[in-house]
Short mmCIF file of C-alpha atoms in Angstrom, two decimals:
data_model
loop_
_atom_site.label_atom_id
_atom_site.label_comp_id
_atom_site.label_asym_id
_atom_site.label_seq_id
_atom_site.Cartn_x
_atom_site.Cartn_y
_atom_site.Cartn_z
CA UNK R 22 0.00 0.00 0.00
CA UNK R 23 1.25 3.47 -1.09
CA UNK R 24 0.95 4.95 2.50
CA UNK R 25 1.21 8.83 1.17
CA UNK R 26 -2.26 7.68 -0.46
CA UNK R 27 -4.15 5.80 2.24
CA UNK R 28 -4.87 6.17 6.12
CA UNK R 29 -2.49 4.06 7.80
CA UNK R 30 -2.88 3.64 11.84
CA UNK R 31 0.08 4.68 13.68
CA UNK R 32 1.53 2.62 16.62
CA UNK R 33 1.86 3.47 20.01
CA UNK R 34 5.28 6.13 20.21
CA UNK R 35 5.91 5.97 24.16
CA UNK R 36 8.19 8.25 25.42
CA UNK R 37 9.61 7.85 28.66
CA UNK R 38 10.21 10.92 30.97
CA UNK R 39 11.35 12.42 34.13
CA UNK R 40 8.06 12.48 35.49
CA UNK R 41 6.04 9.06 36.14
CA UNK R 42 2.83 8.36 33.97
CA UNK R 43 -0.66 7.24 35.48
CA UNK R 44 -1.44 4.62 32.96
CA UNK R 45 -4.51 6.10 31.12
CA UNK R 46 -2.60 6.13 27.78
CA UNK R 47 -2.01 2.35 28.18
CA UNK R 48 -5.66 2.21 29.00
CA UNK R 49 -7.01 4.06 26.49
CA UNK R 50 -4.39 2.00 23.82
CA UNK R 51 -5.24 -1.17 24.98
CA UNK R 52 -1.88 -2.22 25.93
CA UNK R 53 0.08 -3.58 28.54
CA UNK R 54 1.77 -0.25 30.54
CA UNK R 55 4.76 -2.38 31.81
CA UNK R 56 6.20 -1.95 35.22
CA UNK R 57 6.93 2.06 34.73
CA UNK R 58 3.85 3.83 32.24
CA UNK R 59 5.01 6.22 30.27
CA UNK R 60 3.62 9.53 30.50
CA UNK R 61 3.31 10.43 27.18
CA UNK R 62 2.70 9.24 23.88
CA UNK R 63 4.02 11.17 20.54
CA UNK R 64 1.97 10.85 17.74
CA UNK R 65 2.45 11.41 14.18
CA UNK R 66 5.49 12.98 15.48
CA UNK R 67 8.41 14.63 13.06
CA UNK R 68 9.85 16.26 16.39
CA UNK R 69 12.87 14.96 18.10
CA UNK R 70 12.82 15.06 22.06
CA UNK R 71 15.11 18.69 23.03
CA UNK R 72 18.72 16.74 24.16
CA UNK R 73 17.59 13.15 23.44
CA UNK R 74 17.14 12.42 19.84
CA UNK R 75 15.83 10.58 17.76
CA UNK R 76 13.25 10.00 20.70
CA UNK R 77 9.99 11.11 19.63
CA UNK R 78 10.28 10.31 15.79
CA UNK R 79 6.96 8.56 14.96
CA UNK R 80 7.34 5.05 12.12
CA UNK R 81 4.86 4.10 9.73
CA UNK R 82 3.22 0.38 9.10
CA UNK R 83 6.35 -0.39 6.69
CA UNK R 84 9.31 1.12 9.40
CA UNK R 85 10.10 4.03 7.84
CA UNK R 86 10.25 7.48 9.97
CA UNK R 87 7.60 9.57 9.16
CA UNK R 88 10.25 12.39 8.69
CA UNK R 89 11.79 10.64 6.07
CA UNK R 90 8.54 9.57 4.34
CA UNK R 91 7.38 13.45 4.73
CA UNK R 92 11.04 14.53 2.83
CA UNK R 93 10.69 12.27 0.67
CA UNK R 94 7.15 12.83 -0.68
CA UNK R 95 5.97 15.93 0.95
CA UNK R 96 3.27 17.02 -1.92
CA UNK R 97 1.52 13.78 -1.03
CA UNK R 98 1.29 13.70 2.46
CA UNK R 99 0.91 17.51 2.89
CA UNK R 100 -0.32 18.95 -0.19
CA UNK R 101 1.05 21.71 -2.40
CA UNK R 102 -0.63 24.98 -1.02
CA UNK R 103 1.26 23.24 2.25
CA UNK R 104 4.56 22.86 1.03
CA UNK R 105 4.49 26.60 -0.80
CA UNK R 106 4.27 27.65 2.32
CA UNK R 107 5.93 25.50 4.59
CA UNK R 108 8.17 23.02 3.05
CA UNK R 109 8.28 19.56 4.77
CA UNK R 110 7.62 21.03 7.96
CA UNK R 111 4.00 19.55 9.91
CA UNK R 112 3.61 22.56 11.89
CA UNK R 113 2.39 19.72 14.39
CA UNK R 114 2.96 17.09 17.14
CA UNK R 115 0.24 15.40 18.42
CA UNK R 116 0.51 13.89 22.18
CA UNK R 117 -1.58 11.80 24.60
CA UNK R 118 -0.14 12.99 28.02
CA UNK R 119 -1.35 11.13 31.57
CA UNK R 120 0.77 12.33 34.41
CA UNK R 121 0.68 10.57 37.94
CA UNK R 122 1.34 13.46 40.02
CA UNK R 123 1.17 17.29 39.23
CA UNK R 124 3.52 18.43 36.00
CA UNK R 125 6.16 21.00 36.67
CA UNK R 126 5.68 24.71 36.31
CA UNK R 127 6.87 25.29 32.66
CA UNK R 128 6.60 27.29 29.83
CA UNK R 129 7.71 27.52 26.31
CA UNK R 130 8.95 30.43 24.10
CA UNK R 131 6.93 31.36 20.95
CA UNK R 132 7.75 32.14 17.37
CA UNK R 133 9.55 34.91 17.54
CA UNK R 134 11.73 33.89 20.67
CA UNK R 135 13.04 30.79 19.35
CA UNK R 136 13.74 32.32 15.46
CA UNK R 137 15.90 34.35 17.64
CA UNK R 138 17.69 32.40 19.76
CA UNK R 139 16.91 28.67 19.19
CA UNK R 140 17.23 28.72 15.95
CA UNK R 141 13.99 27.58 14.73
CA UNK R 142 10.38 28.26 13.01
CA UNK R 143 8.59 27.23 15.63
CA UNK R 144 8.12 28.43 19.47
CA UNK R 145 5.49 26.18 21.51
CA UNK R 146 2.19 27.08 21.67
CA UNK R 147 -0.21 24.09 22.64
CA UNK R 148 -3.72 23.08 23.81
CA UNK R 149 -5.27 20.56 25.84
CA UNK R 150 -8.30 18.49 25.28
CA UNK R 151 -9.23 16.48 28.76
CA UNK R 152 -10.09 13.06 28.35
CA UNK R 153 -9.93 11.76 31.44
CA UNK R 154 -13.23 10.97 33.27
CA UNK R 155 -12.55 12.05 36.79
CA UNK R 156 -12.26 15.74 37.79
CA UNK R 157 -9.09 17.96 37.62
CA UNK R 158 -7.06 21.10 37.58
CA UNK R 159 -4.28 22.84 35.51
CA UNK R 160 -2.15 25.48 36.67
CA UNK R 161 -2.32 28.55 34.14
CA UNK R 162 -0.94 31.80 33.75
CA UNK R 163 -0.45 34.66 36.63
CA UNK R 164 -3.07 35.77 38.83
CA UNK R 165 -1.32 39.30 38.86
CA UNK R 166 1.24 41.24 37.40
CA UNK R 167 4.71 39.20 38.33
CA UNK R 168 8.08 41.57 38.75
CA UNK R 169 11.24 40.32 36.95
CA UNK R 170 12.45 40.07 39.94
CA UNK R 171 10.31 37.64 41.51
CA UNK R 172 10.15 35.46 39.29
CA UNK R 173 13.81 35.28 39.38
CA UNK R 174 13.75 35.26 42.71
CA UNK R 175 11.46 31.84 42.92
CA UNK R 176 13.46 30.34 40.02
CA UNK R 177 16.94 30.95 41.91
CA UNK R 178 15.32 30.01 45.02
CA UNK R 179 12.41 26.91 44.16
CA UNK R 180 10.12 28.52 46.26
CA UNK R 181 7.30 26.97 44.39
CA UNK R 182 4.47 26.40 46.66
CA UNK R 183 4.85 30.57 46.83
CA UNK R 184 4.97 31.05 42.77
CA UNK R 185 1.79 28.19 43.02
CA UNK R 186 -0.63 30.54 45.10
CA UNK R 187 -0.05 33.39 42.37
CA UNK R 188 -1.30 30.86 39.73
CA UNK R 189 -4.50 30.51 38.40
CA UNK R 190 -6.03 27.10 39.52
CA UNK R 191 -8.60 26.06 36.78
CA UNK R 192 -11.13 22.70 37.16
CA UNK R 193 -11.43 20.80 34.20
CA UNK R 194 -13.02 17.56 32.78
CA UNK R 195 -13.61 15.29 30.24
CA UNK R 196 -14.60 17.27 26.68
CA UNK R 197 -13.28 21.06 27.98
CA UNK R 198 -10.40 22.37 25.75
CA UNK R 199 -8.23 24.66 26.82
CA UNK R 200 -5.29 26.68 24.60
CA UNK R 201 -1.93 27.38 26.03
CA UNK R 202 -0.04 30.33 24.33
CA UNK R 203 3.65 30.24 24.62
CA UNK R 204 5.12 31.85 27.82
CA UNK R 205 2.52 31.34 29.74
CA UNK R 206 3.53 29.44 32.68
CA UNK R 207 1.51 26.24 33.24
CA UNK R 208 1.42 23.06 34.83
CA UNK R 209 -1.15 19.87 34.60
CA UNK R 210 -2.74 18.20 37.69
CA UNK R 211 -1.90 14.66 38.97
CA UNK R 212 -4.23 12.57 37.11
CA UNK R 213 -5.14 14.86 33.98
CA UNK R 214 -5.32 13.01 30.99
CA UNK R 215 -5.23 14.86 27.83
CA UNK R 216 -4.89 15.09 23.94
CA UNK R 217 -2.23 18.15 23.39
CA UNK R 218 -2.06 19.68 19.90
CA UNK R 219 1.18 21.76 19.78
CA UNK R 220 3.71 23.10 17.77
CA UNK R 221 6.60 20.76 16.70
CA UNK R 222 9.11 21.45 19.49
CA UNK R 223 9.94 19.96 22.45
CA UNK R 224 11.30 23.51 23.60
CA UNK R 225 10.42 24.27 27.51
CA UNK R 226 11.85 26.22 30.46
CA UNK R 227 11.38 24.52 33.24
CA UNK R 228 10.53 27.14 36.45
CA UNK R 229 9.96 24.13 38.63
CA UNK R 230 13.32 21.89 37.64
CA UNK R 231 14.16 19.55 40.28
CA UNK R 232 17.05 17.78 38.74
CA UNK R 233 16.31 18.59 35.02
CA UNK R 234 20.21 19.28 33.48
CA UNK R 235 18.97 21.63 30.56
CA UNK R 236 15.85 23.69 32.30
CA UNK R 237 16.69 26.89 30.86
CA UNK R 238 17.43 25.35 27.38
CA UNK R 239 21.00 25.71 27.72
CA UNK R 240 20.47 29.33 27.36
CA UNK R 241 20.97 30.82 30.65
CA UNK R 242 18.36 32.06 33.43
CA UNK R 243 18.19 35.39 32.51
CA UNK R 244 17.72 34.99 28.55
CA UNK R 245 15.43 31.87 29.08
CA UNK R 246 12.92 33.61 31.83
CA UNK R 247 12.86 36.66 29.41
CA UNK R 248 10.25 34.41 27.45
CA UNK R 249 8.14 33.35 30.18
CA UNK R 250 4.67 35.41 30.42
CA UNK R 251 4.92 37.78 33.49
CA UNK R 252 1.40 39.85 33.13
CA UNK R 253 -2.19 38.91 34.85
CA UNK R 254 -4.34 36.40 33.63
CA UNK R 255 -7.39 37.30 35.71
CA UNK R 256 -11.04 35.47 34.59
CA UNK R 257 -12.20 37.51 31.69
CA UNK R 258 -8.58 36.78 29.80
CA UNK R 259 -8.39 33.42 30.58
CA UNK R 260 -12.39 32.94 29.57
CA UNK R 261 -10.38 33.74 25.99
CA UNK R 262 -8.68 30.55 25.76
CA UNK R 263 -11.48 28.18 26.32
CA UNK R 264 -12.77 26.33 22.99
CA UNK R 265 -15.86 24.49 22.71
CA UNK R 266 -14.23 21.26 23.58
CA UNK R 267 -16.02 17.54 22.60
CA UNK R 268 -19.58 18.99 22.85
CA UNK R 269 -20.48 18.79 18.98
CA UNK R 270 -19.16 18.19 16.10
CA UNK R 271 -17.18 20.69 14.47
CA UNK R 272 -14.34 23.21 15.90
CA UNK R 273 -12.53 21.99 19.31
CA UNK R 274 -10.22 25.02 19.97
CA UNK R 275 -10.69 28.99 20.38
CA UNK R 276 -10.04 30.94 17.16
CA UNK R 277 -7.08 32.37 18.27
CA UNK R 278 -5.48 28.57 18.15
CA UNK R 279 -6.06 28.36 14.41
CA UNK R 280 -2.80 30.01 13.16
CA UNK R 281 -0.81 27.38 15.62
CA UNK R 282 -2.94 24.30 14.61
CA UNK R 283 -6.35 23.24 14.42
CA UNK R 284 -8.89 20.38 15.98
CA UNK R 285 -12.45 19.04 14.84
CA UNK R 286 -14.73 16.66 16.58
CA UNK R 287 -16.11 14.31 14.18
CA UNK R 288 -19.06 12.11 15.39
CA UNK R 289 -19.80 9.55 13.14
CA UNK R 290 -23.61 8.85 13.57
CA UNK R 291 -23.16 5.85 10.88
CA UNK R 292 -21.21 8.63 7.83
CA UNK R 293 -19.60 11.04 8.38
CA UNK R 294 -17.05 14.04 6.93
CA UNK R 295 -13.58 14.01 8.10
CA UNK R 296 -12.47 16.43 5.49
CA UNK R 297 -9.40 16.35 3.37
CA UNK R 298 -5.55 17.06 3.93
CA UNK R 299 -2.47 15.98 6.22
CA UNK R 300 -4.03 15.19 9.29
CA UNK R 301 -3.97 12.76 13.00
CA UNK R 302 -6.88 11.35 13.70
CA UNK R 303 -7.40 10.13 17.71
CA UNK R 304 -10.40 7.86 17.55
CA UNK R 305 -11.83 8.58 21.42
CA UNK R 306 -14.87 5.94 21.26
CA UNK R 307 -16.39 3.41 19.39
CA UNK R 308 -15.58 1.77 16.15
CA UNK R 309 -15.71 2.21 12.71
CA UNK R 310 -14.10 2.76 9.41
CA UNK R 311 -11.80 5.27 8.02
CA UNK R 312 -13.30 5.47 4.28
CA UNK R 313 -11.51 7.16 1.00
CA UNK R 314 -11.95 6.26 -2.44
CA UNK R 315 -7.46 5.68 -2.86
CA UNK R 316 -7.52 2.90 -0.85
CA UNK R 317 -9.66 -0.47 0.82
CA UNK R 318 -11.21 1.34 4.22
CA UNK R 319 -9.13 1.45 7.40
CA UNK R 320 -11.12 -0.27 10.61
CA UNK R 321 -11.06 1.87 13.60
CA UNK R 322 -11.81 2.26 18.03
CA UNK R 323 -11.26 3.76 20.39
CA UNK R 324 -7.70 4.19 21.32
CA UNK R 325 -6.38 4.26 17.67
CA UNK R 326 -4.17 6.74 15.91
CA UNK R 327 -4.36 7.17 12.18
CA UNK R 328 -1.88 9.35 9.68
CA UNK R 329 -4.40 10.71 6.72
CA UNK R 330 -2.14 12.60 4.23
CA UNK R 331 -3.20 14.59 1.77
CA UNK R 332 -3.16 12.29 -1.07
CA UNK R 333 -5.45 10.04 0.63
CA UNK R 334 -8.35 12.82 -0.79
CA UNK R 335 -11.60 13.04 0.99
CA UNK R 336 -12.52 10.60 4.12
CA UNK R 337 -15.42 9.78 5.68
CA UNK R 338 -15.57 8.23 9.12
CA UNK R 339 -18.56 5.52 9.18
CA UNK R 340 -20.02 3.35 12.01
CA UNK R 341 -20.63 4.61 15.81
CA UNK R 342 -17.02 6.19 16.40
CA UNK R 343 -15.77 9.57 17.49
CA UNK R 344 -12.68 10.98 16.69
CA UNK R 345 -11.01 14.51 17.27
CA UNK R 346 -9.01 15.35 13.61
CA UNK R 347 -6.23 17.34 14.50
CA UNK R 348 -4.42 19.36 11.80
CA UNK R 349 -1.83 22.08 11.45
CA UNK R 350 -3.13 25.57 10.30
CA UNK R 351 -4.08 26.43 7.12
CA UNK R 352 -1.19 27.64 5.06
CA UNK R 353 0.23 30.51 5.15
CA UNK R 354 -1.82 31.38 8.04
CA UNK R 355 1.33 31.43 10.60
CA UNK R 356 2.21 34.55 13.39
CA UNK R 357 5.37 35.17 14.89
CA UNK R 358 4.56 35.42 18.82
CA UNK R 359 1.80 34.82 20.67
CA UNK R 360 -2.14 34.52 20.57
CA UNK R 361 -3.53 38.62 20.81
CA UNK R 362 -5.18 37.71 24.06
#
């Protein structure tokens, strides 16, 4: 099978971390987690891990890296209005994340940050989409107005339980979707499971960095925490970067996350669009089939990936299924910093 042509399911990519996973990916793949889960789960991924590649290249059903299928065909899997504008670059990684206990107080520099001094296209903007059925919280964004200072000051110092009751605390369950502009400074609950959509980087500065050996990118404090968000995220500005989340079918994510990447729920009710052009499909429930006219349909439930590139043409998802279509924005439609929020 020409797999620039077809929808191919993609494999479980498990990275292993710093931090311990829960095992809701394993759950929600259907496979056995092992004696350590991993936390995380790259998906359709052309990005290596920051200081430990290749980690976090995704393969395809015949072996090959995606990266090298991508540079070696990119018309097909992305499509030419695509490629004018961005080469073989995705503009996406797609990740399950499931964390045990709460995530680290991070950020990640945007566009125009990491052009300068990382050397790349791409900062790290990123969104979450809960799927886990219990109740939980994120950590996002300032309450208030932080001095450079201070936030130096609880860097140098870890005094995180201090830089924790300036943060927003937000509740969130299964189906809400949240966006995450870079710099912000965020962390995810113990127990949060979530599909992130993000740019392809694996670029963060880690405020809370226990023993991390690269937390400030290699960059040095004072460069690094120049990215990180300092201003006041009170409710009305934070309202801003809730989308309307698994609730119908249609858009997932705010507006403002379309020039970073985009997300659709598709629910099947027996045929259904999917639409056309590169895309990762996350089947959340039920099963079905993946239907084009290239190729024999693709069977499909819950807990499967799928790669649709743009050759594939039009697909249809049939059956009871429900799947959130993730795909990187429309080209040309790219900004250099962050989300006017």
């Amino acid at each position: 099978m020409n797999l620039a042509s077809a929808p191919s399911l993609l494999a479980p990519n498990l990275i292993a971390h710093f931090y311990p996973g829960g095992g809701a990916i394993s759950r929600f793949r259907g496979i056995d987690p092992g004696p350590a889960p991993s936390p995380e789960d790259w998906v359709g991924s052309v990005t290596r891990r920051f200081g430990h590649a290749p980690t976090g290249l995704s393969r395809l059903e015949d072996g090959r890296l995606l990266a090298d299928a991508v540079a070696r065909d990119p018309v097909a899997f992305l499509g030419p209005g695509h490629v004018e504008a961005s080469g073989v670059d995705t503009g996406l990684l797609v990740k399950l994340l499931d964390t045990a206990e709460r995530l680290i107080v991070h950020s990640h520099p945007d566009r125009d940050f990491a052009k300068r001094h990382l050397g790349c296209a791409h900062g790290k903007t990123e969104a979450w989409v809960v799927l886990s059925e219990s109740r939980g919280e994120v950590f996002l964004g300032f309450d208030r107005q932080v001095a450079e200072e201070e936030l130096a000051g609880w860097v140098a110092s870890q005094r995180i339980e201090e830089m924790l009751g300036t943060m927003n605390v937000l509740p969130v369950s299964r189906g809400d979707a949240v966006l995450v502009p870079a710099g912000i400074p965020h962390a995810v609950g113990g127990g949060v499971f979530v599909l992130e959509l993000q740019e392809p980087t694996d670029f963060s500065v880690a405020i809370e960095h226990r023993d991390l050996t690269d937390p400030e990118l290699c960059l040095g404090w004072d460069l690094a925490l120049s990215s990180v968000d300092r201003s006041a995220w009170p409710a009305d500005r934070l309202a801003r970067l809730s989308g309307p989340g698994l609730k119908t079918n249609g858009r997932v994510l705010p507006a403002e996350a379309d020039s970073f990447f985009r997300a659709d729920l598709v629910i099947s009710g027996g045929d259904a669009a999917v639409g056309t052009g590169f895309a990762v499909l996350v089947v959340l429930d039920g099963s079905g089939e993946v239907v084009v006219d290239s190729a024999p349909p693709l069977p499909v439930s819950s807990g499967a990936t799928v790669l649709l590139p743009y050759g594939a043409g039009p697909a249809r998802l049939t059956g009871d299924a429900v799947l959130v279509a993730c795909r990187p924005p429309v080209p040309g439609e790219l900004v250099l910093a962050r989300p006017a929020i």
